[in-house]
């Protein structure tokens, strides 16, 4: 081995050791890993509104929210969907609303600056439906400008062409409660009420309280909405009370013992709003637990208080295990054993909403969060299976049975086109994204390349099998999803770098000779989009503008994904792009901090493309460790 190579191997070995040390230092006593899941400030703003409506604001440290919101305002005056986006209208309006609710006057310099950006972008009338909803709850927007949601939707049978189970799990768990809220159209009395008249660009007296039109076939929904509103005005909504009761029952049945609903803040906030509309008391155990669950998503420091949209302990733990073992950690190390046993304890053995459309499957999956028995997901389950496969646990027989149960569940969740979605099977009625209520374009959960790749990688990495025709169909689906440039779309991570890395990792393990051209095209695209500093990065704007595929400032997590994909491709084809890989490794070595960590400001996780993004604070730790570990393996 040349001296230069020996130096590089030594540097990589030291970087790996430092990263491993850091990961071990933050492992929780029960064995899991869990770090902040950061989103935009609307989640915190809506939590402030919720507590104001329930009158529980005095029992929470909401005064610290003001400090948090001020710290997140950018020089342009607005608040952002993701780091560096230039300021987003709805996000800025909700932050402004929260500060006003917290007693900040409209004359405050920060709000004057925010007001300027808001008016420049069209004001409240141009905000998203959910922003208008939250404003309507306190009289700052008129309910006439919001779509109607007839509660009789709850009564549509499972075999009807449309029913609530045709909505994605996150849309369903958030929308069912809103059937009650939109029916009641409440304007809640709060202490120190506010108005936001100053944020209407056209002047509050000139607002047309109507749904926006698209000028295409989807405007038919506006005509239907007019009909729904006419029926409401005459109190002639069929099966109204029955629908409300069905929605209430559905909500109560899906509350976890811990108070959570759906494992996500929107479902939790909306459920609590619905029950408020039904005159539940703040001291009712159901409400008390629900509010406590919201508290459990909060992060409080000496000066700040914010609320996460979700928590990710299962996801973080599985990836941390994989990164540690991939980087040379013993599979039987006590930390690994404790984490593996914690994961097995988190396996969900109950039937959930997925069972409505999947009558064949049996429970055995994992969810993202601590508690979410109704909504396990394919992506988490596949990663957990791979993590468990790498461990050596005291009870190997239990581990194998847990893995087999998960495999059978995942196999039963395959969609008709051949791929896998996150939470449901064949949840793909695209027209739902065109209804006025669905302006986030996230009403469905169709199969995607990244989730499908994860399943195929699991099969190859763990030497597991499903029916040959099912596997062949899934591979055909993946190949058909490859873009002209050679890359793949990333639904749950930003964006094409994430998708391409995942698919290359999958194809490299399943018949790489057959798919060699596809693998080489994907690897070539990754090499092509590498930045001059040796790293990789991709902006969230690539979801809005395909010309930005693979373009953006380098980040540790996206560089790691690219390296993982290139190494997998090189091992599969025998054509290792060492020059590109070495530059990427150098980027990680040069950006690692003294304590073994990496830092990045950019959001590299995706909630809803174009509308909601996430920063997983552990992505910049375990993915670089995994990449360096795999590099070290090929350099031995």
CSV table of N, CA and C in Angstrom, one decimal, residues 454-591:
chain,number,residue,atom,x,y,z
A,454,UNK,N,-35.9,0.3,-1.1
A,454,UNK,CA,-35.6,-0.1,0.3
A,454,UNK,C,-36.0,-1.6,0.5
A,455,UNK,N,-37.2,-1.9,-0.1
A,455,UNK,CA,-37.6,-3.3,0.1
A,455,UNK,C,-36.7,-4.3,-0.7
A,456,UNK,N,-36.3,-3.9,-1.9
A,456,UNK,CA,-35.5,-4.8,-2.7
A,456,UNK,C,-34.1,-4.9,-2.0
A,457,UNK,N,-33.6,-3.8,-1.5
A,457,UNK,CA,-32.3,-3.9,-0.8
A,457,UNK,C,-32.4,-4.8,0.4
A,458,UNK,N,-33.5,-4.7,1.1
A,458,UNK,CA,-33.7,-5.6,2.3
A,458,UNK,C,-33.7,-7.1,1.9
A,459,UNK,N,-34.3,-7.4,0.7
A,459,UNK,CA,-34.3,-8.8,0.3
A,459,UNK,C,-32.9,-9.2,0.0
A,460,UNK,N,-32.1,-8.4,-0.7
A,460,UNK,CA,-30.8,-8.8,-1.1
A,460,UNK,C,-29.8,-8.8,0.1
A,461,UNK,N,-29.9,-7.8,1.0
A,461,UNK,CA,-29.0,-7.7,2.1
A,461,UNK,C,-29.2,-8.8,3.1
A,462,UNK,N,-30.5,-9.2,3.3
A,462,UNK,CA,-30.8,-10.2,4.3
A,462,UNK,C,-31.0,-11.6,3.8
A,463,UNK,N,-30.8,-11.8,2.5
A,463,UNK,CA,-31.0,-13.1,1.8
A,463,UNK,C,-32.4,-13.6,2.1
A,464,UNK,N,-33.4,-12.7,1.9
A,464,UNK,CA,-34.8,-13.0,2.0
A,464,UNK,C,-35.5,-13.1,0.6
A,465,UNK,N,-36.6,-13.7,0.6
A,465,UNK,CA,-37.2,-13.9,-0.7
A,465,UNK,C,-38.7,-13.7,-0.6
A,466,UNK,N,-39.3,-13.2,-1.7
A,466,UNK,CA,-40.7,-13.1,-1.9
A,466,UNK,C,-41.0,-13.9,-3.2
A,467,UNK,N,-42.3,-14.0,-3.6
A,467,UNK,CA,-42.6,-14.7,-4.8
A,467,UNK,C,-41.9,-14.1,-6.0
A,468,UNK,N,-41.3,-15.0,-6.8
A,468,UNK,CA,-40.5,-14.5,-8.0
A,468,UNK,C,-41.2,-13.5,-8.9
A,469,UNK,N,-42.5,-13.7,-9.1
A,469,UNK,CA,-43.2,-12.8,-10.0
A,469,UNK,C,-43.4,-11.4,-9.3
A,470,UNK,N,-43.5,-11.4,-8.0
A,470,UNK,CA,-43.6,-10.2,-7.3
A,470,UNK,C,-42.3,-9.4,-7.3
A,471,UNK,N,-41.2,-10.1,-7.1
A,471,UNK,CA,-39.9,-9.5,-7.2
A,471,UNK,C,-39.7,-8.9,-8.6
A,472,UNK,N,-40.0,-9.7,-9.6
A,472,UNK,CA,-39.7,-9.3,-11.0
A,472,UNK,C,-40.6,-8.0,-11.3
A,473,UNK,N,-41.8,-8.0,-10.8
A,473,UNK,CA,-42.6,-6.8,-11.1
A,473,UNK,C,-42.1,-5.6,-10.4
A,474,UNK,N,-41.5,-5.8,-9.2
A,474,UNK,CA,-41.0,-4.6,-8.5
A,474,UNK,C,-39.7,-4.1,-9.2
A,475,UNK,N,-38.9,-5.0,-9.7
A,475,UNK,CA,-37.7,-4.5,-10.4
A,475,UNK,C,-38.1,-3.8,-11.7
A,476,UNK,N,-39.1,-4.3,-12.4
A,476,UNK,CA,-39.6,-3.7,-13.6
A,476,UNK,C,-40.1,-2.3,-13.3
A,477,UNK,N,-40.8,-2.2,-12.2
A,477,UNK,CA,-41.3,-0.8,-11.8
A,477,UNK,C,-40.1,0.1,-11.5
A,478,UNK,N,-39.1,-0.4,-10.8
A,478,UNK,CA,-37.9,0.5,-10.6
A,478,UNK,C,-37.2,1.0,-11.9
A,479,UNK,N,-37.0,0.0,-12.8
A,479,UNK,CA,-36.4,0.4,-14.0
A,479,UNK,C,-37.2,1.4,-14.8
A,480,UNK,N,-38.5,1.2,-14.8
A,480,UNK,CA,-39.4,2.2,-15.5
A,480,UNK,C,-39.4,3.6,-14.9
A,481,UNK,N,-39.0,3.6,-13.6
A,481,UNK,CA,-39.0,4.9,-12.9
A,481,UNK,C,-37.7,5.7,-13.1
A,482,UNK,N,-36.7,5.1,-13.7
A,482,UNK,CA,-35.4,5.8,-13.9
A,482,UNK,C,-35.6,6.9,-14.9
A,483,UNK,N,-35.1,8.1,-14.5
A,483,UNK,CA,-35.2,9.3,-15.3
A,483,UNK,C,-34.2,9.2,-16.5
A,484,UNK,N,-34.5,10.1,-17.5
A,484,UNK,CA,-33.6,10.1,-18.7
A,484,UNK,C,-32.2,10.4,-18.4
A,485,UNK,N,-31.9,11.2,-17.3
A,485,UNK,CA,-30.5,11.5,-17.0
A,485,UNK,C,-29.8,10.3,-16.3
A,486,UNK,N,-30.6,9.3,-15.9
A,486,UNK,CA,-30.0,8.1,-15.2
A,486,UNK,C,-30.4,8.1,-13.7
A,487,UNK,N,-31.0,9.1,-13.2
A,487,UNK,CA,-31.3,9.2,-11.7
A,487,UNK,C,-32.7,8.7,-11.4
A,488,UNK,N,-33.0,8.7,-10.1
A,488,UNK,CA,-34.3,8.3,-9.6
A,488,UNK,C,-34.8,9.4,-8.7
A,489,UNK,N,-36.1,9.6,-8.7
A,489,UNK,CA,-36.8,10.5,-7.8
A,489,UNK,C,-36.8,10.0,-6.4
A,490,UNK,N,-36.6,11.0,-5.5
A,490,UNK,CA,-36.6,10.6,-4.0
A,490,UNK,C,-37.9,11.3,-3.4
A,491,UNK,N,-38.8,10.5,-3.0
A,491,UNK,CA,-40.1,11.0,-2.4
A,491,UNK,C,-39.8,11.4,-1.0
A,492,UNK,N,-39.0,10.7,-0.2
A,492,UNK,CA,-38.9,10.9,1.2
A,492,UNK,C,-37.6,11.5,1.6
A,493,UNK,N,-36.7,11.8,0.7
A,493,UNK,CA,-35.5,12.5,1.0
A,493,UNK,C,-35.1,13.4,-0.2
A,494,UNK,N,-34.3,14.4,0.0
A,494,UNK,CA,-34.0,15.4,-1.0
A,494,UNK,C,-32.8,15.0,-1.8
A,495,UNK,N,-33.0,14.8,-3.1
A,495,UNK,CA,-34.2,14.4,-3.8
A,495,UNK,C,-33.7,13.3,-4.7
A,496,UNK,N,-33.2,13.7,-5.9
A,496,UNK,CA,-32.7,12.7,-6.8
A,496,UNK,C,-31.4,12.0,-6.3
A,497,UNK,N,-30.6,12.7,-5.5
A,497,UNK,CA,-29.5,12.0,-4.9
A,497,UNK,C,-29.9,10.9,-3.9
A,498,UNK,N,-30.9,11.2,-3.2
A,498,UNK,CA,-31.5,10.2,-2.2
A,498,UNK,C,-32.1,9.1,-3.0
A,499,UNK,N,-32.9,9.3,-4.0
A,499,UNK,CA,-33.6,8.3,-4.7
A,499,UNK,C,-32.6,7.4,-5.5
A,500,UNK,N,-31.6,8.0,-6.1
A,500,UNK,CA,-30.6,7.3,-6.9
A,500,UNK,C,-29.7,6.4,-6.0
A,501,UNK,N,-29.3,6.9,-4.8
A,501,UNK,CA,-28.5,6.2,-3.9
A,501,UNK,C,-29.3,4.9,-3.5
A,502,UNK,N,-30.5,5.1,-3.2
A,502,UNK,CA,-31.3,3.9,-2.7
A,502,UNK,C,-31.5,2.9,-3.8
A,503,UNK,N,-31.8,3.3,-5.0
A,503,UNK,CA,-32.0,2.3,-6.1
A,503,UNK,C,-30.7,1.6,-6.4
A,504,UNK,N,-29.6,2.3,-6.4
A,504,UNK,CA,-28.3,1.7,-6.7
A,504,UNK,C,-28.0,0.7,-5.7
A,505,UNK,N,-28.3,1.0,-4.4
A,505,UNK,CA,-28.0,0.0,-3.3
A,505,UNK,C,-28.9,-1.2,-3.5
A,506,UNK,N,-30.1,-1.1,-4.0
A,506,UNK,CA,-31.0,-2.2,-4.2
A,506,UNK,C,-30.5,-3.0,-5.4
A,507,UNK,N,-30.3,-2.4,-6.6
A,507,UNK,CA,-30.0,-3.1,-7.8
A,507,UNK,C,-28.7,-3.8,-7.7
A,508,UNK,N,-27.8,-3.3,-6.9
A,508,UNK,CA,-26.4,-3.9,-6.7
A,508,UNK,C,-26.5,-5.2,-6.1
A,509,UNK,N,-27.6,-5.5,-5.3
A,509,UNK,CA,-27.8,-6.7,-4.6
A,509,UNK,C,-28.7,-7.7,-5.3
A,510,UNK,N,-29.4,-7.3,-6.3
A,510,UNK,CA,-30.4,-8.2,-7.0
A,510,UNK,C,-30.0,-8.2,-8.4
A,511,UNK,N,-29.4,-9.3,-8.9
A,511,UNK,CA,-29.2,-9.5,-10.3
A,511,UNK,C,-28.5,-8.3,-11.0
A,512,UNK,N,-27.3,-7.9,-10.4
A,512,UNK,CA,-26.6,-6.7,-11.0
A,512,UNK,C,-26.2,-6.8,-12.4
A,513,UNK,N,-26.0,-8.0,-12.9
A,513,UNK,CA,-25.6,-8.2,-14.3
A,513,UNK,C,-26.7,-7.8,-15.2
A,514,UNK,N,-27.9,-8.2,-14.9
A,514,UNK,CA,-29.0,-7.9,-15.7
A,514,UNK,C,-29.3,-6.4,-15.8
A,515,UNK,N,-29.1,-5.7,-14.6
A,515,UNK,CA,-29.4,-4.3,-14.5
A,515,UNK,C,-28.1,-3.4,-14.6
A,516,UNK,N,-27.0,-4.0,-15.1
A,516,UNK,CA,-25.8,-3.2,-15.2
A,516,UNK,C,-25.9,-1.9,-15.9
A,517,UNK,N,-26.6,-1.8,-17.1
A,517,UNK,CA,-26.7,-0.5,-17.7
A,517,UNK,C,-27.4,0.5,-16.9
A,518,UNK,N,-28.4,0.1,-16.2
A,518,UNK,CA,-29.1,1.0,-15.3
A,518,UNK,C,-28.3,1.5,-14.1
A,519,UNK,N,-27.5,0.6,-13.6
A,519,UNK,CA,-26.6,0.9,-12.5
A,519,UNK,C,-25.6,1.9,-12.9
A,520,UNK,N,-25.0,1.6,-14.1
A,520,UNK,CA,-23.9,2.5,-14.6
A,520,UNK,C,-24.4,3.9,-14.9
A,521,UNK,N,-25.6,3.9,-15.5
A,521,UNK,CA,-26.2,5.2,-15.8
A,521,UNK,C,-26.5,6.0,-14.5
A,522,UNK,N,-27.0,5.3,-13.4
A,522,UNK,CA,-27.2,6.0,-12.2
A,522,UNK,C,-25.9,6.5,-11.5
A,523,UNK,N,-24.9,5.7,-11.6
A,523,UNK,CA,-23.6,6.1,-11.0
A,523,UNK,C,-23.0,7.2,-11.8
A,524,UNK,N,-23.1,7.2,-13.1
A,524,UNK,CA,-22.6,8.2,-14.0
A,524,UNK,C,-23.3,9.6,-13.6
A,525,UNK,N,-24.6,9.5,-13.4
A,525,UNK,CA,-25.3,10.8,-13.0
A,525,UNK,C,-24.7,11.3,-11.7
A,526,UNK,N,-24.5,10.5,-10.7
A,526,UNK,CA,-24.0,10.9,-9.5
A,526,UNK,C,-22.6,11.6,-9.6
A,527,UNK,N,-21.8,11.0,-10.4
A,527,UNK,CA,-20.4,11.5,-10.7
A,527,UNK,C,-20.6,12.9,-11.4
A,528,UNK,N,-21.5,13.0,-12.3
A,528,UNK,CA,-21.7,14.2,-13.1
A,528,UNK,C,-22.1,15.4,-12.2
A,529,UNK,N,-22.9,15.1,-11.2
A,529,UNK,CA,-23.5,16.2,-10.3
A,529,UNK,C,-22.6,16.5,-9.1
A,530,UNK,N,-21.5,15.9,-9.0
A,530,UNK,CA,-20.6,16.1,-7.8
A,530,UNK,C,-20.1,17.6,-7.9
A,531,UNK,N,-20.1,18.2,-6.7
A,531,UNK,CA,-19.7,19.6,-6.6
A,531,UNK,C,-18.2,19.7,-6.6
A,532,UNK,N,-17.7,20.9,-6.9
A,532,UNK,CA,-16.2,21.1,-7.0
A,532,UNK,C,-15.5,20.9,-5.7
A,533,UNK,N,-16.2,21.1,-4.6
A,533,UNK,CA,-15.6,20.8,-3.3
A,533,UNK,C,-15.5,19.4,-2.9
A,534,UNK,N,-16.0,18.5,-3.8
A,534,UNK,CA,-15.9,17.0,-3.6
A,534,UNK,C,-17.2,16.5,-3.0
A,535,UNK,N,-18.1,17.3,-2.5
A,535,UNK,CA,-19.3,16.9,-1.9
A,535,UNK,C,-20.5,16.9,-2.9
A,536,UNK,N,-21.6,16.5,-2.4
A,536,UNK,CA,-22.8,16.5,-3.1
A,536,UNK,C,-23.9,17.3,-2.4
A,537,UNK,N,-24.8,18.0,-3.1
A,537,UNK,CA,-25.9,18.7,-2.5
A,537,UNK,C,-27.0,18.9,-3.5
A,538,UNK,N,-28.2,19.0,-2.9
A,538,UNK,CA,-29.4,19.2,-3.8
A,538,UNK,C,-30.4,20.0,-3.1
A,539,UNK,N,-30.8,21.1,-3.7
A,539,UNK,CA,-31.8,22.0,-3.1
A,539,UNK,C,-33.2,21.4,-3.1
A,540,UNK,N,-34.0,21.7,-2.1
A,540,UNK,CA,-35.4,21.3,-2.1
A,540,UNK,C,-36.2,21.8,-3.3
A,541,UNK,N,-35.7,22.9,-3.9
A,541,UNK,CA,-36.3,23.5,-5.1
A,541,UNK,C,-36.3,22.5,-6.3
A,542,UNK,N,-35.5,21.4,-6.2
A,542,UNK,CA,-35.5,20.5,-7.3
A,542,UNK,C,-36.9,19.8,-7.4
A,543,UNK,N,-37.7,19.8,-6.4
A,543,UNK,CA,-39.0,19.3,-6.5
A,543,UNK,C,-39.9,20.2,-7.4
A,544,UNK,N,-39.6,21.5,-7.3
A,544,UNK,CA,-40.4,22.5,-8.1
A,544,UNK,C,-39.8,22.6,-9.5
A,545,UNK,N,-38.5,22.4,-9.6
A,545,UNK,CA,-37.9,22.7,-10.9
A,545,UNK,C,-36.9,21.5,-11.2
A,546,UNK,N,-37.3,20.6,-12.1
A,546,UNK,CA,-36.5,19.5,-12.4
A,546,UNK,C,-35.1,19.8,-13.0
A,547,UNK,N,-34.9,21.0,-13.5
A,547,UNK,CA,-33.6,21.4,-14.0
A,547,UNK,C,-32.6,21.5,-12.8
A,548,UNK,N,-33.0,21.5,-11.6
A,548,UNK,CA,-32.2,21.6,-10.4
A,548,UNK,C,-31.8,20.2,-9.9
A,549,UNK,N,-32.1,19.2,-10.6
A,549,UNK,CA,-31.7,17.8,-10.1
A,549,UNK,C,-30.3,17.8,-9.7
A,550,UNK,N,-30.0,17.3,-8.5
A,550,UNK,CA,-28.6,17.1,-8.1
A,550,UNK,C,-27.8,18.4,-7.9
A,551,UNK,N,-28.5,19.6,-7.9
A,551,UNK,CA,-27.8,20.8,-7.8
A,551,UNK,C,-28.0,21.5,-6.4
A,552,UNK,N,-27.0,21.9,-5.8
A,552,UNK,CA,-27.1,22.6,-4.5
A,552,UNK,C,-25.8,22.5,-3.7
A,553,UNK,N,-25.7,23.3,-2.7
A,553,UNK,CA,-24.5,23.3,-1.8
A,553,UNK,C,-24.3,22.0,-1.2
A,554,UNK,N,-23.1,21.6,-1.0
A,554,UNK,CA,-22.8,20.2,-0.5
A,554,UNK,C,-23.2,20.1,1.0
A,555,UNK,N,-23.7,19.0,1.3
A,555,UNK,CA,-24.1,18.6,2.7
A,555,UNK,C,-23.5,17.3,3.1
A,556,UNK,N,-23.3,17.1,4.3
A,556,UNK,CA,-22.7,15.8,4.8
A,556,UNK,C,-23.7,14.6,4.4
A,557,UNK,N,-25.0,14.8,4.7
A,557,UNK,CA,-25.9,13.7,4.5
A,557,UNK,C,-26.0,13.3,3.0
A,558,UNK,N,-26.1,14.3,2.1
A,558,UNK,CA,-26.3,14.1,0.7
A,558,UNK,C,-25.0,13.5,0.1
A,559,UNK,N,-23.8,14.0,0.6
A,559,UNK,CA,-22.6,13.5,0.2
A,559,UNK,C,-22.5,12.0,0.5
A,560,UNK,N,-22.9,11.7,1.7
A,560,UNK,CA,-22.9,10.3,2.2
A,560,UNK,C,-23.8,9.4,1.3
A,561,UNK,N,-25.0,9.9,1.0
A,561,UNK,CA,-25.9,9.1,0.1
A,561,UNK,C,-25.2,8.8,-1.2
A,562,UNK,N,-24.6,9.8,-1.8
A,562,UNK,CA,-23.9,9.7,-3.1
A,562,UNK,C,-22.8,8.6,-3.0
A,563,UNK,N,-22.0,8.7,-1.9
A,563,UNK,CA,-20.9,7.8,-1.8
A,563,UNK,C,-21.5,6.3,-1.6
A,564,UNK,N,-22.5,6.2,-0.8
A,564,UNK,CA,-23.1,4.9,-0.6
A,564,UNK,C,-23.6,4.3,-1.9
A,565,UNK,N,-24.2,5.1,-2.7
A,565,UNK,CA,-24.7,4.7,-4.1
A,565,UNK,C,-23.6,4.3,-5.0
A,566,UNK,N,-22.5,5.1,-5.0
A,566,UNK,CA,-21.4,4.9,-5.9
A,566,UNK,C,-20.6,3.6,-5.5
A,567,UNK,N,-20.4,3.4,-4.2
A,567,UNK,CA,-19.7,2.2,-3.8
A,567,UNK,C,-20.5,1.0,-4.1
A,568,UNK,N,-21.8,1.0,-3.9
A,568,UNK,CA,-22.7,-0.1,-4.2
A,568,UNK,C,-22.6,-0.4,-5.7
A,569,UNK,N,-22.7,0.7,-6.5
A,569,UNK,CA,-22.6,0.5,-8.0
A,569,UNK,C,-21.2,-0.1,-8.4
A,570,UNK,N,-20.2,0.4,-7.8
A,570,UNK,CA,-18.8,-0.1,-8.1
A,570,UNK,C,-18.6,-1.5,-7.8
A,571,UNK,N,-19.2,-1.9,-6.6
A,571,UNK,CA,-19.0,-3.3,-6.2
A,571,UNK,C,-19.8,-4.2,-7.1
A,572,UNK,N,-21.0,-3.7,-7.6
A,572,UNK,CA,-21.8,-4.6,-8.5
A,572,UNK,C,-21.3,-4.7,-9.9
A,573,UNK,N,-20.6,-3.7,-10.4
A,573,UNK,CA,-20.2,-3.7,-11.8
A,573,UNK,C,-18.7,-3.9,-12.0
A,574,UNK,N,-18.0,-3.8,-10.9
A,574,UNK,CA,-16.5,-3.9,-11.0
A,574,UNK,C,-15.8,-2.7,-11.5
A,575,UNK,N,-16.6,-1.6,-11.7
A,575,UNK,CA,-16.1,-0.3,-12.2
A,575,UNK,C,-16.3,0.7,-11.1
A,576,UNK,N,-15.3,0.7,-10.1
A,576,UNK,CA,-15.4,1.6,-9.0
A,576,UNK,C,-14.9,3.0,-9.4
A,577,UNK,N,-15.7,4.1,-9.3
A,577,UNK,CA,-15.2,5.4,-9.7
A,577,UNK,C,-14.4,6.0,-8.5
A,578,UNK,N,-13.2,5.5,-8.4
A,578,UNK,CA,-12.4,5.9,-7.2
A,578,UNK,C,-12.1,7.4,-7.1
A,579,UNK,N,-11.9,8.0,-8.2
A,579,UNK,CA,-11.6,9.5,-8.2
A,579,UNK,C,-12.7,10.3,-7.6
A,580,UNK,N,-13.9,10.0,-8.0
A,580,UNK,CA,-15.1,10.7,-7.4
A,580,UNK,C,-15.3,10.3,-6.0
A,581,UNK,N,-15.2,9.0,-5.7
A,581,UNK,CA,-15.3,8.6,-4.3
A,581,UNK,C,-14.3,9.2,-3.4
A,582,UNK,N,-13.0,9.3,-3.8
A,582,UNK,CA,-12.0,9.8,-3.0
A,582,UNK,C,-12.3,11.3,-2.7
A,583,UNK,N,-12.8,12.0,-3.7
A,583,UNK,CA,-13.1,13.4,-3.4
A,583,UNK,C,-14.3,13.6,-2.4
A,584,UNK,N,-15.2,12.7,-2.5
A,584,UNK,CA,-16.3,12.7,-1.6
A,584,UNK,C,-15.9,12.4,-0.2
A,585,UNK,N,-15.0,11.4,-0.1
A,585,UNK,CA,-14.5,11.0,1.3
A,585,UNK,C,-13.7,12.2,1.8
A,586,UNK,N,-12.9,12.8,1.0
A,586,UNK,CA,-12.1,14.0,1.5
A,586,UNK,C,-13.1,15.1,2.0
A,587,UNK,N,-14.2,15.3,1.3
A,587,UNK,CA,-15.1,16.3,1.8
A,587,UNK,C,-15.6,16.0,3.2
A,588,UNK,N,-16.0,14.7,3.4
A,588,UNK,CA,-16.4,14.3,4.7
A,588,UNK,C,-15.3,14.5,5.8
A,589,UNK,N,-14.1,14.1,5.4
A,589,UNK,CA,-13.0,14.2,6.4
A,589,UNK,C,-12.7,15.7,6.7
A,590,UNK,N,-12.8,16.5,5.7
A,590,UNK,CA,-12.5,17.9,5.9
A,590,UNK,C,-13.6,18.7,6.7
A,591,UNK,N,-14.8,18.2,6.6
A,591,UNK,CA,-15.9,18.9,7.3
A,591,UNK,C,-16.3,18.3,8.6
